[in-house]
CSV table of C-alpha atoms and ligand atoms in Angstrom, one decimal:
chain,number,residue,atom,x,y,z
A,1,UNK,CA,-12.7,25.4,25.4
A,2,UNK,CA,-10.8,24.6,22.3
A,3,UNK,CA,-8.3,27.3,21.2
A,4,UNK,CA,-6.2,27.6,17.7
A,5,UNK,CA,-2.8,26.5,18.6
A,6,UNK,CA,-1.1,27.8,15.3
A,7,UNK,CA,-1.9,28.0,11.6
A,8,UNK,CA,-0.4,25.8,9.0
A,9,UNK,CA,-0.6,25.5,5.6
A,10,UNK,CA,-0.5,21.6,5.2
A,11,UNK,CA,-2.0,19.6,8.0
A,12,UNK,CA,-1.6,15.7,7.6
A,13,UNK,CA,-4.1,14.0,9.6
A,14,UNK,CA,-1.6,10.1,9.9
A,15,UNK,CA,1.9,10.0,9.8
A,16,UNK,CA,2.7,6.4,8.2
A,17,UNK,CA,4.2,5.8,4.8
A,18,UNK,CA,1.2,7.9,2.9
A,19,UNK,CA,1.1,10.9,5.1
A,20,UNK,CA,5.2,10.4,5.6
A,21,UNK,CA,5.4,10.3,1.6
A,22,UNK,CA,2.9,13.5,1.0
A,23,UNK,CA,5.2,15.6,3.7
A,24,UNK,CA,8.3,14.6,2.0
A,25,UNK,CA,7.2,15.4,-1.6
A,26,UNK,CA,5.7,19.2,-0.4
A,27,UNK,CA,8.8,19.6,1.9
A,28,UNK,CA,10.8,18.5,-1.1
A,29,UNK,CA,9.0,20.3,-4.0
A,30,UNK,CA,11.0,23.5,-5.3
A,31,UNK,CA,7.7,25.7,-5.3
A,32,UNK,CA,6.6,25.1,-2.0
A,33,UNK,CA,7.7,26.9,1.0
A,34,UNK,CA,4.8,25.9,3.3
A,35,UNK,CA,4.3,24.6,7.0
A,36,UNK,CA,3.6,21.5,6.9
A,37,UNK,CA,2.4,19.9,10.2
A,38,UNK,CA,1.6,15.8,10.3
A,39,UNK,CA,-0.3,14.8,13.4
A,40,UNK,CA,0.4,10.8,14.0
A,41,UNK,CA,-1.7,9.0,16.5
A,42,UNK,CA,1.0,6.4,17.5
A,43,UNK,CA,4.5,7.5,16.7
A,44,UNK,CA,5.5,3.7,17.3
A,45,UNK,CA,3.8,2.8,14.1
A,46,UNK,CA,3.1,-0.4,16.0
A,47,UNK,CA,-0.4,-1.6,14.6
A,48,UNK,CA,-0.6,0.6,11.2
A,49,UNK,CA,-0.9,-1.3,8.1
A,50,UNK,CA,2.8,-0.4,6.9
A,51,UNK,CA,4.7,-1.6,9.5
A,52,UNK,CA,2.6,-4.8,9.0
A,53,UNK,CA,2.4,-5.5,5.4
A,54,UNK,CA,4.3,-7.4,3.2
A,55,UNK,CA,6.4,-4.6,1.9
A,56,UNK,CA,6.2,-6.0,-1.6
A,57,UNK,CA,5.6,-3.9,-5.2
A,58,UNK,CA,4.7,-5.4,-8.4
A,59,UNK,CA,3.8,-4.3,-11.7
A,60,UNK,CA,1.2,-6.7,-12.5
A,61,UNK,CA,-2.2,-4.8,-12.0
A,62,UNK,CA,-4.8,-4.9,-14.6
A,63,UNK,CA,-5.5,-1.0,-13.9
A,64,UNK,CA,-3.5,1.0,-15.7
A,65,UNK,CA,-3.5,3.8,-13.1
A,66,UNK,CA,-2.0,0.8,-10.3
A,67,UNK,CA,0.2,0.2,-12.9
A,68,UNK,CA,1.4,3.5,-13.5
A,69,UNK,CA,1.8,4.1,-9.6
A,70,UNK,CA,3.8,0.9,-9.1
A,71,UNK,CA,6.3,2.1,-12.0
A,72,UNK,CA,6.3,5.3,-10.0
A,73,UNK,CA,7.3,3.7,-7.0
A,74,UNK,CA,10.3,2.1,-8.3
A,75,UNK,CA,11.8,4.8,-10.1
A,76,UNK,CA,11.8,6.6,-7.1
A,77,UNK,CA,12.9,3.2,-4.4
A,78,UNK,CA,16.0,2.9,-7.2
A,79,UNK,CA,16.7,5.9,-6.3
A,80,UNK,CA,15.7,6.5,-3.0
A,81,UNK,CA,18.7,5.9,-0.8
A,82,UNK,CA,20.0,9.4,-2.4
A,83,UNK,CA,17.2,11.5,-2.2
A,84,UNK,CA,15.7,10.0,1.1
A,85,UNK,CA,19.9,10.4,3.2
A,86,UNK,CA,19.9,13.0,5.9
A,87,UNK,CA,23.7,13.9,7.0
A,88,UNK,CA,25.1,11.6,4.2
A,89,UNK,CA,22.9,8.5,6.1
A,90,UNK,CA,20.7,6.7,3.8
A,91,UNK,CA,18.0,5.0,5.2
A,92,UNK,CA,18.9,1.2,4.3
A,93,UNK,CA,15.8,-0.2,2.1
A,94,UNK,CA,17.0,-3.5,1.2
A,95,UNK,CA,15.4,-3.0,-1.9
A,96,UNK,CA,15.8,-6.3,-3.8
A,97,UNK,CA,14.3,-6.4,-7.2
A,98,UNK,CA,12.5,-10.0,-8.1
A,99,UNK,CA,9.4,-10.6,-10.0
A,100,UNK,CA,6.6,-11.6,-9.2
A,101,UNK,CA,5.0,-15.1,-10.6
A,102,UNK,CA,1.3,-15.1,-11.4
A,103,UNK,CA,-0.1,-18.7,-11.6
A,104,UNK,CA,-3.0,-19.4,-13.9
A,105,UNK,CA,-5.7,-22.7,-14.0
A,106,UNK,CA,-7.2,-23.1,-17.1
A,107,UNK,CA,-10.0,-20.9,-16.0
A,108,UNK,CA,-7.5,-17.9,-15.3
A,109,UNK,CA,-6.0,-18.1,-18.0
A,110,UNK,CA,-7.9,-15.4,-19.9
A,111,UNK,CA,-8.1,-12.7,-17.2
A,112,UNK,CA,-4.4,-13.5,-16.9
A,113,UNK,CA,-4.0,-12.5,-20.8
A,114,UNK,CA,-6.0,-9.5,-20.8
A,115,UNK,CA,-3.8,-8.0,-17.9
A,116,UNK,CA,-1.0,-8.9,-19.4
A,117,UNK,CA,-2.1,-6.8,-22.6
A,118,UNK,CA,-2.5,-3.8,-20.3
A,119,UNK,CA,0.9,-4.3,-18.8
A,120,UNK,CA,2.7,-4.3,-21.7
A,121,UNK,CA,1.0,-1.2,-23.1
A,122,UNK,CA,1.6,0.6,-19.7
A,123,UNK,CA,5.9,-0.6,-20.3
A,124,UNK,CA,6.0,-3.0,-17.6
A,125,UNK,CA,8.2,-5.6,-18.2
A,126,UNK,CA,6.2,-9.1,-17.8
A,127,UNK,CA,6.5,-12.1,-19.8
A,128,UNK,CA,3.7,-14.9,-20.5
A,129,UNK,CA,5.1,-18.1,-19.9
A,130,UNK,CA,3.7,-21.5,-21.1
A,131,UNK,CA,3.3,-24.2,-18.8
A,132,UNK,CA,6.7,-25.7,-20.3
A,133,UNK,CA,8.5,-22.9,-19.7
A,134,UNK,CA,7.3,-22.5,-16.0
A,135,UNK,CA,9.0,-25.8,-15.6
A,136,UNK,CA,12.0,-24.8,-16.9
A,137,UNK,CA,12.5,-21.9,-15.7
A,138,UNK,CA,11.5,-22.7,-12.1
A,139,UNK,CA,11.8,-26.9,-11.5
A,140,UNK,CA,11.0,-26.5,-8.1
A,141,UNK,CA,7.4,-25.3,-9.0
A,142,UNK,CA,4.3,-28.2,-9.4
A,143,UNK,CA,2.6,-27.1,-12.4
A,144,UNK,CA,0.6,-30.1,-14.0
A,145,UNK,CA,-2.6,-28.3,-12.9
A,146,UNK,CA,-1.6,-25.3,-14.5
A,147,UNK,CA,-2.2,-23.4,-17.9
A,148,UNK,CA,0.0,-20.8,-17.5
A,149,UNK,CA,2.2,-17.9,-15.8
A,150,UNK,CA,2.9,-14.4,-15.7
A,151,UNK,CA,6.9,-13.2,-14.4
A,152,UNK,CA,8.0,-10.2,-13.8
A,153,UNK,CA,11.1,-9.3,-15.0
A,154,UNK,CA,12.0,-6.1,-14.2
A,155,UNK,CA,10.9,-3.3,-11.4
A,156,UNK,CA,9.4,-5.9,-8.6
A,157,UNK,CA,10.4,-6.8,-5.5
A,158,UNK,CA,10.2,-6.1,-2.4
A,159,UNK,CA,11.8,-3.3,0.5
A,160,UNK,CA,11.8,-2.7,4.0
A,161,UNK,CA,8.5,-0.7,4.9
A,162,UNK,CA,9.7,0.8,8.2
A,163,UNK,CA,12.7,2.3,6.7
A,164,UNK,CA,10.7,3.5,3.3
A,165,UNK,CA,8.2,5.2,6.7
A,166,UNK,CA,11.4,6.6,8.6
A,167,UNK,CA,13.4,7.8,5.5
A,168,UNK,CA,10.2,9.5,4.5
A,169,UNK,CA,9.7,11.0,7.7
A,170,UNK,CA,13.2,11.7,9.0
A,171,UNK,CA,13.8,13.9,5.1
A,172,UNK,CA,10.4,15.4,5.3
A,173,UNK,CA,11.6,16.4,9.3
A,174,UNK,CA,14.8,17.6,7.9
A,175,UNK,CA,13.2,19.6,5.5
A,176,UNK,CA,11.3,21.5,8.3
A,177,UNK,CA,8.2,19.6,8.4
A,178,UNK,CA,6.1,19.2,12.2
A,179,UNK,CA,5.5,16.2,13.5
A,180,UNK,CA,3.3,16.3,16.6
A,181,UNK,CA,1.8,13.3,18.7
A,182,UNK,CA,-2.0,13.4,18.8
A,183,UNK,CA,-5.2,11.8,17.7
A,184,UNK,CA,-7.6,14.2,14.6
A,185,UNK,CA,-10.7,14.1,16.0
A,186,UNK,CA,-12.4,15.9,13.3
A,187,UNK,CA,-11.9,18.2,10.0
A,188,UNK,CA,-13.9,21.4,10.9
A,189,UNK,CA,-15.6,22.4,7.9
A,190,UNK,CA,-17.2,25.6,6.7
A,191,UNK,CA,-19.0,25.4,3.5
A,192,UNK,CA,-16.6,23.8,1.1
A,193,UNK,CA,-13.8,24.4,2.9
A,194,UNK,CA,-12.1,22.8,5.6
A,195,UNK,CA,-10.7,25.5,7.9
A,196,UNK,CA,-9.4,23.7,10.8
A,197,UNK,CA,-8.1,20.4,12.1
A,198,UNK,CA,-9.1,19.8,15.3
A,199,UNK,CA,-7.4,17.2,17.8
A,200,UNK,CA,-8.9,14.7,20.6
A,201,UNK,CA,-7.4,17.2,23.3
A,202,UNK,CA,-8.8,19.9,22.0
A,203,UNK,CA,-5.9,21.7,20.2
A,204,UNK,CA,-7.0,23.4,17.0
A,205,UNK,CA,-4.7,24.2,13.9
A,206,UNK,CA,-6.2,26.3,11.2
A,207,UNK,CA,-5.0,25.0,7.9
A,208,UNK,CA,-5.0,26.1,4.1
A,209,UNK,CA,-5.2,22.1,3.2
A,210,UNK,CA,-5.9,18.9,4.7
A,211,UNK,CA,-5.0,15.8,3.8
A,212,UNK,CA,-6.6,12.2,4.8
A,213,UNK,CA,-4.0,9.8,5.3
A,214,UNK,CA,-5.4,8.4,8.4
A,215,UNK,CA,-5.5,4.2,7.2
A,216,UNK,CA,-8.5,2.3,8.2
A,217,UNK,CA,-8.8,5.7,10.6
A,218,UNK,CA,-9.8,8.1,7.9
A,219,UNK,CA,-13.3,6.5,7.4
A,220,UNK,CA,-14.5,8.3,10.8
A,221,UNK,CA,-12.0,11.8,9.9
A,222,UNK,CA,-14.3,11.7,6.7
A,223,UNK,CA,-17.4,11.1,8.3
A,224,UNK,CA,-16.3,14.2,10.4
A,225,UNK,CA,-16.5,16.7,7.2
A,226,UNK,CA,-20.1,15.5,6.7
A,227,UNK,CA,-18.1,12.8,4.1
A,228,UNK,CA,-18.7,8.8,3.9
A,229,UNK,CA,-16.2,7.1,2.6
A,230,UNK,CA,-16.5,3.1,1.4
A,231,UNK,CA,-13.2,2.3,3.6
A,232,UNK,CA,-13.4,-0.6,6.0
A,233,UNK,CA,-10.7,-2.5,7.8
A,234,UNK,CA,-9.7,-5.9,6.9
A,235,UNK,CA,-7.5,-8.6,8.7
A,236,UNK,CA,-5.0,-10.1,6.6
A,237,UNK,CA,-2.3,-12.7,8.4
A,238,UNK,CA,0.8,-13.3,7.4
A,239,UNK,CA,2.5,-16.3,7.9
A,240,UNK,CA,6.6,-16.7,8.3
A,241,UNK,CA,8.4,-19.9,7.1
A,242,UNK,CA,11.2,-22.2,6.8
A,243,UNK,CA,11.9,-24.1,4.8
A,244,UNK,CA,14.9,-26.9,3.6
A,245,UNK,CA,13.6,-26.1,-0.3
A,246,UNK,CA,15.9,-24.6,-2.5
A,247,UNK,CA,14.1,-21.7,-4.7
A,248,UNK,CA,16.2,-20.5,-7.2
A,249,UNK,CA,14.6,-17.4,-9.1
A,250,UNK,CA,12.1,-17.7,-6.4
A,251,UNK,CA,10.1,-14.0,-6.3
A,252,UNK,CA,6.8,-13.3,-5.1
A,253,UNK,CA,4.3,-16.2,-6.5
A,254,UNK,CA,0.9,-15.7,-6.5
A,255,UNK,CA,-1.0,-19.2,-6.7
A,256,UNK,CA,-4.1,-19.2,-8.7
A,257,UNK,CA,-6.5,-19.6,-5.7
A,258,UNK,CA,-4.8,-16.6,-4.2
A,259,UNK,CA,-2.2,-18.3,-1.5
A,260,UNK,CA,0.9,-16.3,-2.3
A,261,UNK,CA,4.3,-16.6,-1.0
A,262,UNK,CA,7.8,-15.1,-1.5
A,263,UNK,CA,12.0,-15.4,0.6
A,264,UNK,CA,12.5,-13.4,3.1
A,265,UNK,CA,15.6,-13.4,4.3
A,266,UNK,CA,16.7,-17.3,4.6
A,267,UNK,CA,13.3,-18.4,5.2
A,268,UNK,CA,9.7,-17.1,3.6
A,269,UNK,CA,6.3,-15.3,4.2
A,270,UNK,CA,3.1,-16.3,2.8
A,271,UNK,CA,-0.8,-15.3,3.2
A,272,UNK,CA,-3.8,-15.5,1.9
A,273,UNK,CA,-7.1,-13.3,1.7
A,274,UNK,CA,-9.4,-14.9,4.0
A,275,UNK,CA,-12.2,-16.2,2.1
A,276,UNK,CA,-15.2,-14.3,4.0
A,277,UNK,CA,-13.5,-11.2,3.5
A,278,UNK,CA,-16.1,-8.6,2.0
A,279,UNK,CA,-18.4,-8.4,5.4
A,280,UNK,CA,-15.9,-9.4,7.7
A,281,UNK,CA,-15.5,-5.5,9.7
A,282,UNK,CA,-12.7,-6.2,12.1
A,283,UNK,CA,-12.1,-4.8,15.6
A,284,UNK,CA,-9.4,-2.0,15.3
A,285,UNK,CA,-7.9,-3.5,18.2
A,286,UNK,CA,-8.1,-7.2,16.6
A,287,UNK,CA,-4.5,-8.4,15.6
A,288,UNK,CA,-5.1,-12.3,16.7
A,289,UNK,CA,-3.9,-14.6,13.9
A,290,UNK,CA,-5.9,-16.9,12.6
A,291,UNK,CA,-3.8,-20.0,12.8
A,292,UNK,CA,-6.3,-22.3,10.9
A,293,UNK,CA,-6.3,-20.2,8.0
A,294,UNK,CA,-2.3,-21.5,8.1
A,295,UNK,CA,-3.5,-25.0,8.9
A,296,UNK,CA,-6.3,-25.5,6.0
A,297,UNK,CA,-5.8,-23.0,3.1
A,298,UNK,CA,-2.1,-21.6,3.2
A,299,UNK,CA,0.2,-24.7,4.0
A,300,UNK,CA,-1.9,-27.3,1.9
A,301,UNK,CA,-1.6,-25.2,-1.4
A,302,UNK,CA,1.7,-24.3,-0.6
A,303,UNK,CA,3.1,-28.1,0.1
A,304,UNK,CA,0.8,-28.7,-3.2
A,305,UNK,CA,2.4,-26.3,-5.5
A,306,UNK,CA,6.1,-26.5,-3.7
A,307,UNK,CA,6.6,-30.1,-3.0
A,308,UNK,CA,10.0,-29.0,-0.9
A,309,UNK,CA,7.0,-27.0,1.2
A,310,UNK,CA,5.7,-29.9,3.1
A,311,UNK,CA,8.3,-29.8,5.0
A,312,UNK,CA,8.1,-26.4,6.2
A,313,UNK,CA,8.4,-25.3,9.5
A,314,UNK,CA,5.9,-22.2,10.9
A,315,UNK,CA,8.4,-19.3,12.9
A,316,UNK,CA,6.3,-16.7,13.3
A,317,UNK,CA,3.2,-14.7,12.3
A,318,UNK,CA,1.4,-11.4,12.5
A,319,UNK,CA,-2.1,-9.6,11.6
A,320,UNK,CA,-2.8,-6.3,9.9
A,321,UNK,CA,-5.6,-4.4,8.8
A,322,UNK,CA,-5.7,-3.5,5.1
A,323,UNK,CA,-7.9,-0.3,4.4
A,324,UNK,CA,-10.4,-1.9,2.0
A,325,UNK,CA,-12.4,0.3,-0.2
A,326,UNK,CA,-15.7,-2.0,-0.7
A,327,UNK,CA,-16.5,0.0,-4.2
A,328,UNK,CA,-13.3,-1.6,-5.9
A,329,UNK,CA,-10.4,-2.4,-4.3
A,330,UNK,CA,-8.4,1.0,-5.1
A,331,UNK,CA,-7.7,4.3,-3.7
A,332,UNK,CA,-9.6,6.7,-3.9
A,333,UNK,CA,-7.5,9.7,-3.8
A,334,UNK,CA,-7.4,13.5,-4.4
A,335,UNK,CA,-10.6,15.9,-3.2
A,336,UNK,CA,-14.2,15.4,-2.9
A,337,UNK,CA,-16.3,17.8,-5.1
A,338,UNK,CA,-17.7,19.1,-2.2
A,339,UNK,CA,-14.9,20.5,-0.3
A,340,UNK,CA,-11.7,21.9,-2.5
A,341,UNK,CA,-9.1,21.6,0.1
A,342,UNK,CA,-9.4,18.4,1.8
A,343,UNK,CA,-7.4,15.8,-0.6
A,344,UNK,CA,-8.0,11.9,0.3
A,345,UNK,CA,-5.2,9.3,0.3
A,346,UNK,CA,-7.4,5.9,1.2
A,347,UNK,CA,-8.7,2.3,0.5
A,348,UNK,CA,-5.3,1.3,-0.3
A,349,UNK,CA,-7.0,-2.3,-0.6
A,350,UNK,CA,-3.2,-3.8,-0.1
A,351,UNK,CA,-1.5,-2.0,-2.1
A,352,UNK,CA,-0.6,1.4,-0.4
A,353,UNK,CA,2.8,1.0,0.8
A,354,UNK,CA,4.2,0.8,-3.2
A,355,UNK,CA,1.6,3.3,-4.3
A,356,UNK,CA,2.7,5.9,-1.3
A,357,UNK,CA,5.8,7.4,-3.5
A,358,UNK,CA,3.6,7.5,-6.7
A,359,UNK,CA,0.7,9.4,-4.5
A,360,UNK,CA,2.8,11.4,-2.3
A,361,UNK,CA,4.0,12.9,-5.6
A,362,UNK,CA,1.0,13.7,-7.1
A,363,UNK,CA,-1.0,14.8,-4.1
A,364,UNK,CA,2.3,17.6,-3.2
A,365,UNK,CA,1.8,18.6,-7.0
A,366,UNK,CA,-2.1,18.7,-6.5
A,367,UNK,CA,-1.5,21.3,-3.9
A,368,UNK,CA,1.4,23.4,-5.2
A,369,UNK,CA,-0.5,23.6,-8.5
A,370,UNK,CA,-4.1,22.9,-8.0
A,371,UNK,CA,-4.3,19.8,-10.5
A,372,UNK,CA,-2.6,16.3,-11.9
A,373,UNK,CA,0.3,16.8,-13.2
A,374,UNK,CA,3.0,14.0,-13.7
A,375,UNK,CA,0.5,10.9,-12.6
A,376,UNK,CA,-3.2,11.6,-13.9
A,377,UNK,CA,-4.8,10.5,-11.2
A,378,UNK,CA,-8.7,11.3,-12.4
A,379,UNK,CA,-9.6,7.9,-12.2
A,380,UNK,CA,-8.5,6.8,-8.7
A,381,UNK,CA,-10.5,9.8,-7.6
A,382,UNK,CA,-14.1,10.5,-6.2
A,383,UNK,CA,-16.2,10.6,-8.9
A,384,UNK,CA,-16.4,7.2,-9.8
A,385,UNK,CA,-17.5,6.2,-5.7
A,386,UNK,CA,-20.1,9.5,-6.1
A,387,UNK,CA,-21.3,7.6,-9.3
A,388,UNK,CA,-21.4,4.4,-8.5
A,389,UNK,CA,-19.0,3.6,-11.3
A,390,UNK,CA,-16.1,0.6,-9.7
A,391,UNK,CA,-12.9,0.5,-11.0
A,392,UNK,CA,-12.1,-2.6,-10.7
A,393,UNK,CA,-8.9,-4.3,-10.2
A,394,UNK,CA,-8.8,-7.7,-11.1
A,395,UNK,CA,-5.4,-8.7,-9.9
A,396,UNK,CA,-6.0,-8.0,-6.1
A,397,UNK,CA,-3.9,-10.2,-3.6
B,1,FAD,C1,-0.7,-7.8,6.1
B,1,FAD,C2,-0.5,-6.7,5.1
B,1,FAD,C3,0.2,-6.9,4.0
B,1,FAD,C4,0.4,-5.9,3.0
B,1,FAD,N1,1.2,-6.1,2.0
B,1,FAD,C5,1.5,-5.0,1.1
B,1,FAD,C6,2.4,-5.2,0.1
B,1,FAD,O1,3.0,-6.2,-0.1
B,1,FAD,N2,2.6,-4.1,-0.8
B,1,FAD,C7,1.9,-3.0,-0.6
B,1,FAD,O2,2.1,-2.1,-1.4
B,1,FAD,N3,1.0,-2.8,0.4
B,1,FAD,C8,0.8,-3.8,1.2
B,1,FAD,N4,-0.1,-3.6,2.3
B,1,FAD,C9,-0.9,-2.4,2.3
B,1,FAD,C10,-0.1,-1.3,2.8
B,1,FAD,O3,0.6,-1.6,4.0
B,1,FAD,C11,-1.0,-0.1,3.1
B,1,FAD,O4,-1.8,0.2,2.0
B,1,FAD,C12,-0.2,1.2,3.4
B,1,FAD,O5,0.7,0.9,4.4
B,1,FAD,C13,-1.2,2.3,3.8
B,1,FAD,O6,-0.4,3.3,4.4
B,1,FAD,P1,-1.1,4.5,5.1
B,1,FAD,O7,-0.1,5.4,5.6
B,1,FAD,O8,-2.2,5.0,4.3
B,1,FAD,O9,-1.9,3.8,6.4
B,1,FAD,P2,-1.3,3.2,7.7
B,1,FAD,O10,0.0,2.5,7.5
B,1,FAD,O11,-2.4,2.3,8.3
B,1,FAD,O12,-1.1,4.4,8.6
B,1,FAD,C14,-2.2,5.3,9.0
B,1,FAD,C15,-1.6,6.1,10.2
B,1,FAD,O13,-2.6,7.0,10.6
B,1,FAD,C16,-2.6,7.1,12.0
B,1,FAD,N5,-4.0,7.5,12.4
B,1,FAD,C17,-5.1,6.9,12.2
B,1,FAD,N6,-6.2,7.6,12.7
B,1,FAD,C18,-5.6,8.8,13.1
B,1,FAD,C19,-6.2,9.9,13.7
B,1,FAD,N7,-7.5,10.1,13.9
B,1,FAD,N8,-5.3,10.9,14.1
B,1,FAD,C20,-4.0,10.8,13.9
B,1,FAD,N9,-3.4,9.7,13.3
B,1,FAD,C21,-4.2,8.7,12.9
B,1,FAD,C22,-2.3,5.7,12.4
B,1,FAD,O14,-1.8,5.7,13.7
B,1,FAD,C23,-1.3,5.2,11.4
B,1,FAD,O15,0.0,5.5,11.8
B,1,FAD,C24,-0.3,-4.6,3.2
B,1,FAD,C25,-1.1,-4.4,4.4
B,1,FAD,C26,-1.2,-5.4,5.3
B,1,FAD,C27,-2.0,-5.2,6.5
């Protein structure tokens, strides 16, 4: 018999670095004085796509909406140490600001100018370099095969995700947010409404809002509310490096056939998007690594572009799902028309972790004040996957 344990007025279905960020910011927000409760499946965080990603944030999106939530997210990592310290103890980010490099073939080149154009006229701070200049400014780098490059020279870089995750959390707890260990086993809808959230052993909490931040697990929580959402998982491997190269000004480079690679710590990481990736459903309990991925694709173009690289040495890897949406490659976020109180924070597509402060933000403003208000988020939303109408990101790594 299942029973209504209590009634909140938030319920956060996943408790990673979206759900974490969407707690914080209502916890946080000076009109709100909510309950807020944020059931997490796996308080270890152990296979979620946060503590696995890559933990990097860059401008560089050819959508201005991406670009506008990445600019979000580091006004708020610069300052995120304050607002994010509990007792006087900050959570230790290891922010470290350093652009990205976007490589472009002759064939690139174009699609590499046109984002450029939207960059700019969003205020990111990205240069176009000629191929001369690439050599200059970074010797180490091959580039007679290329036509161009795109740096980043303010506002990227890369973080620690499982501290942005436990800051998030540990505030939002100290604000007097519930966390509670337990698998959502479906929204319980009435009309257009979602009344209750109801968990695999049965307890129920009625709820004046829901919210979706489940990862590659909110496809099925959708399905639950009658809802299909275009979210599938994806691996993606990354790879960890050393190397005896010296990289000076070395940020996160992005090779025009997709192998990217960036320092961490003394040595690197590097990746690629597999190339039979668009009907490639993966087990959720599939984390092998795909070592010849390493051994054909990554380490050949990355010996190829960094000559120091072929003498790299593999240390370690790991896998991780990304929480593709197959309509475009970006979130879709905010509530379906058909039910007003269930608001959607999915299909990352890679880019969730540097989105979550930009969302988190919006989606706590969507619910204390029943709209957009400092991020316009219209065009991230439902409609568009209702329609049929992709907003397509072309810089996708
Ligand atoms: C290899 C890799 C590299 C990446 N690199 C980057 C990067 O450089 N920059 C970037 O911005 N992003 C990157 N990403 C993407 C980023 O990690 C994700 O978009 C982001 O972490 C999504 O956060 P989330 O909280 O929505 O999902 P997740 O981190 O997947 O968390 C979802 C949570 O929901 C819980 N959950 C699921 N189902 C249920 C349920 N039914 N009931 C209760 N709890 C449930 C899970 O246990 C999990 O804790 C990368 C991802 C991967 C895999």
């Amino acid at each position: 018999m299942t029973q209504t344990n209590s009634t909140y007025d938030v319920v956060i279905a996943g408790g990673a670095v979206v759900g974490s960020a969407v707690a914080y910011f209502l916890a946080s927000h000076p009109r709100f004085a909510g309950r807020v409760l944020v059931v997490e499946r796996d308080p270890s965080y152990r296979d979620c796509a946060t503590t696995r990603s890559a933990a990097s944030i860059r401008h560089q999106f050819s959508t201005p909406e991406n670009i506008r939530l990445s600019m979000a997210g580091t006004a708020f990592l610069r300052q995120a140490e304050q607002w994010l310290a509990v007792d006087g103890v900050a959570p230790g980010l290891s922010f470290r600001e350093q652009g990205y490099l976007f490589l472009a073939g002759p064939a690139g080149l174009a699609t590499l100018q046109a984002n450029h154009a939207v960059q700019r006229a969003e205020g990111a701070e990205v240069a176009l370099l000629t191929v001369d200049e690439l050599a200059a400014r970074f010797p180490w780098l091959h580039t007679d095969d290329l036509a161009g490059g795109s740096h980043g020279l303010a506002g990227e870089g890369w973080l620690d995700a499982h501290a942005l995750l436990h800051g998030f959390k540990r505030r939002a707890q100290s604000l007097g947010v519930v966390y509670r260990q337990g698998t959502v086993a479906a929204f319980e809808r009435e009309g257009a409404r979602v009344t209750a959230v109801r968990l695999a052993d049965g307890e129920r909490f009625a709820c004046g809002w829901a919210v979706n931040a489940a990862g590659t697990g909110a496809t099925a929580l959708a399905a639950s509310a009658g809802i299909q959402l275009p979210v599938r998982a994806r691996k993606r491997c990354v790879f960890h490096f050393r190397s005896p190269a010296e990289l000076p000004g070395c940020g996160l480079v992005v090779d025009p056939g997709g192998v990217w690679f960036r320092p961490e710590g003394h040595a690197f990481i590097g990746g690629v998007a597999p190339p039979d990736d668009q009907d490639n459903d993966v087990d959720p309990a599939d984390f092998d690594v795909d070592h010849a991925l390493f051994d054909e694709v990554v380490w050949p173009t990355l010996a190829q572009r960094v000559p120091g690289f072929e003498a790299l040495r593999l240390l370690s890897s790991w896998a991780g799902h990304y929480d593709v949406n197959l309509l475009d490659a970006n979130a879709i976020v905010g509530p379906h028309p058909a039910v007003d109180n269930l608001l959607f924070a999915n299909g990352f597509s890679g880019h969730g972790l540097q989105q979550s402060p930009g969302v988190g933000r919006a989606l706590a403003e969507w619910i204390v004040d029943g709209g957009w208000q400092r991020i316009d988020l219209t065009a991230l939303g439902w409609q568009r996957v209702i329609d049929g109408r992709p907003l397509r990101e072309q810089a996708v790594v």
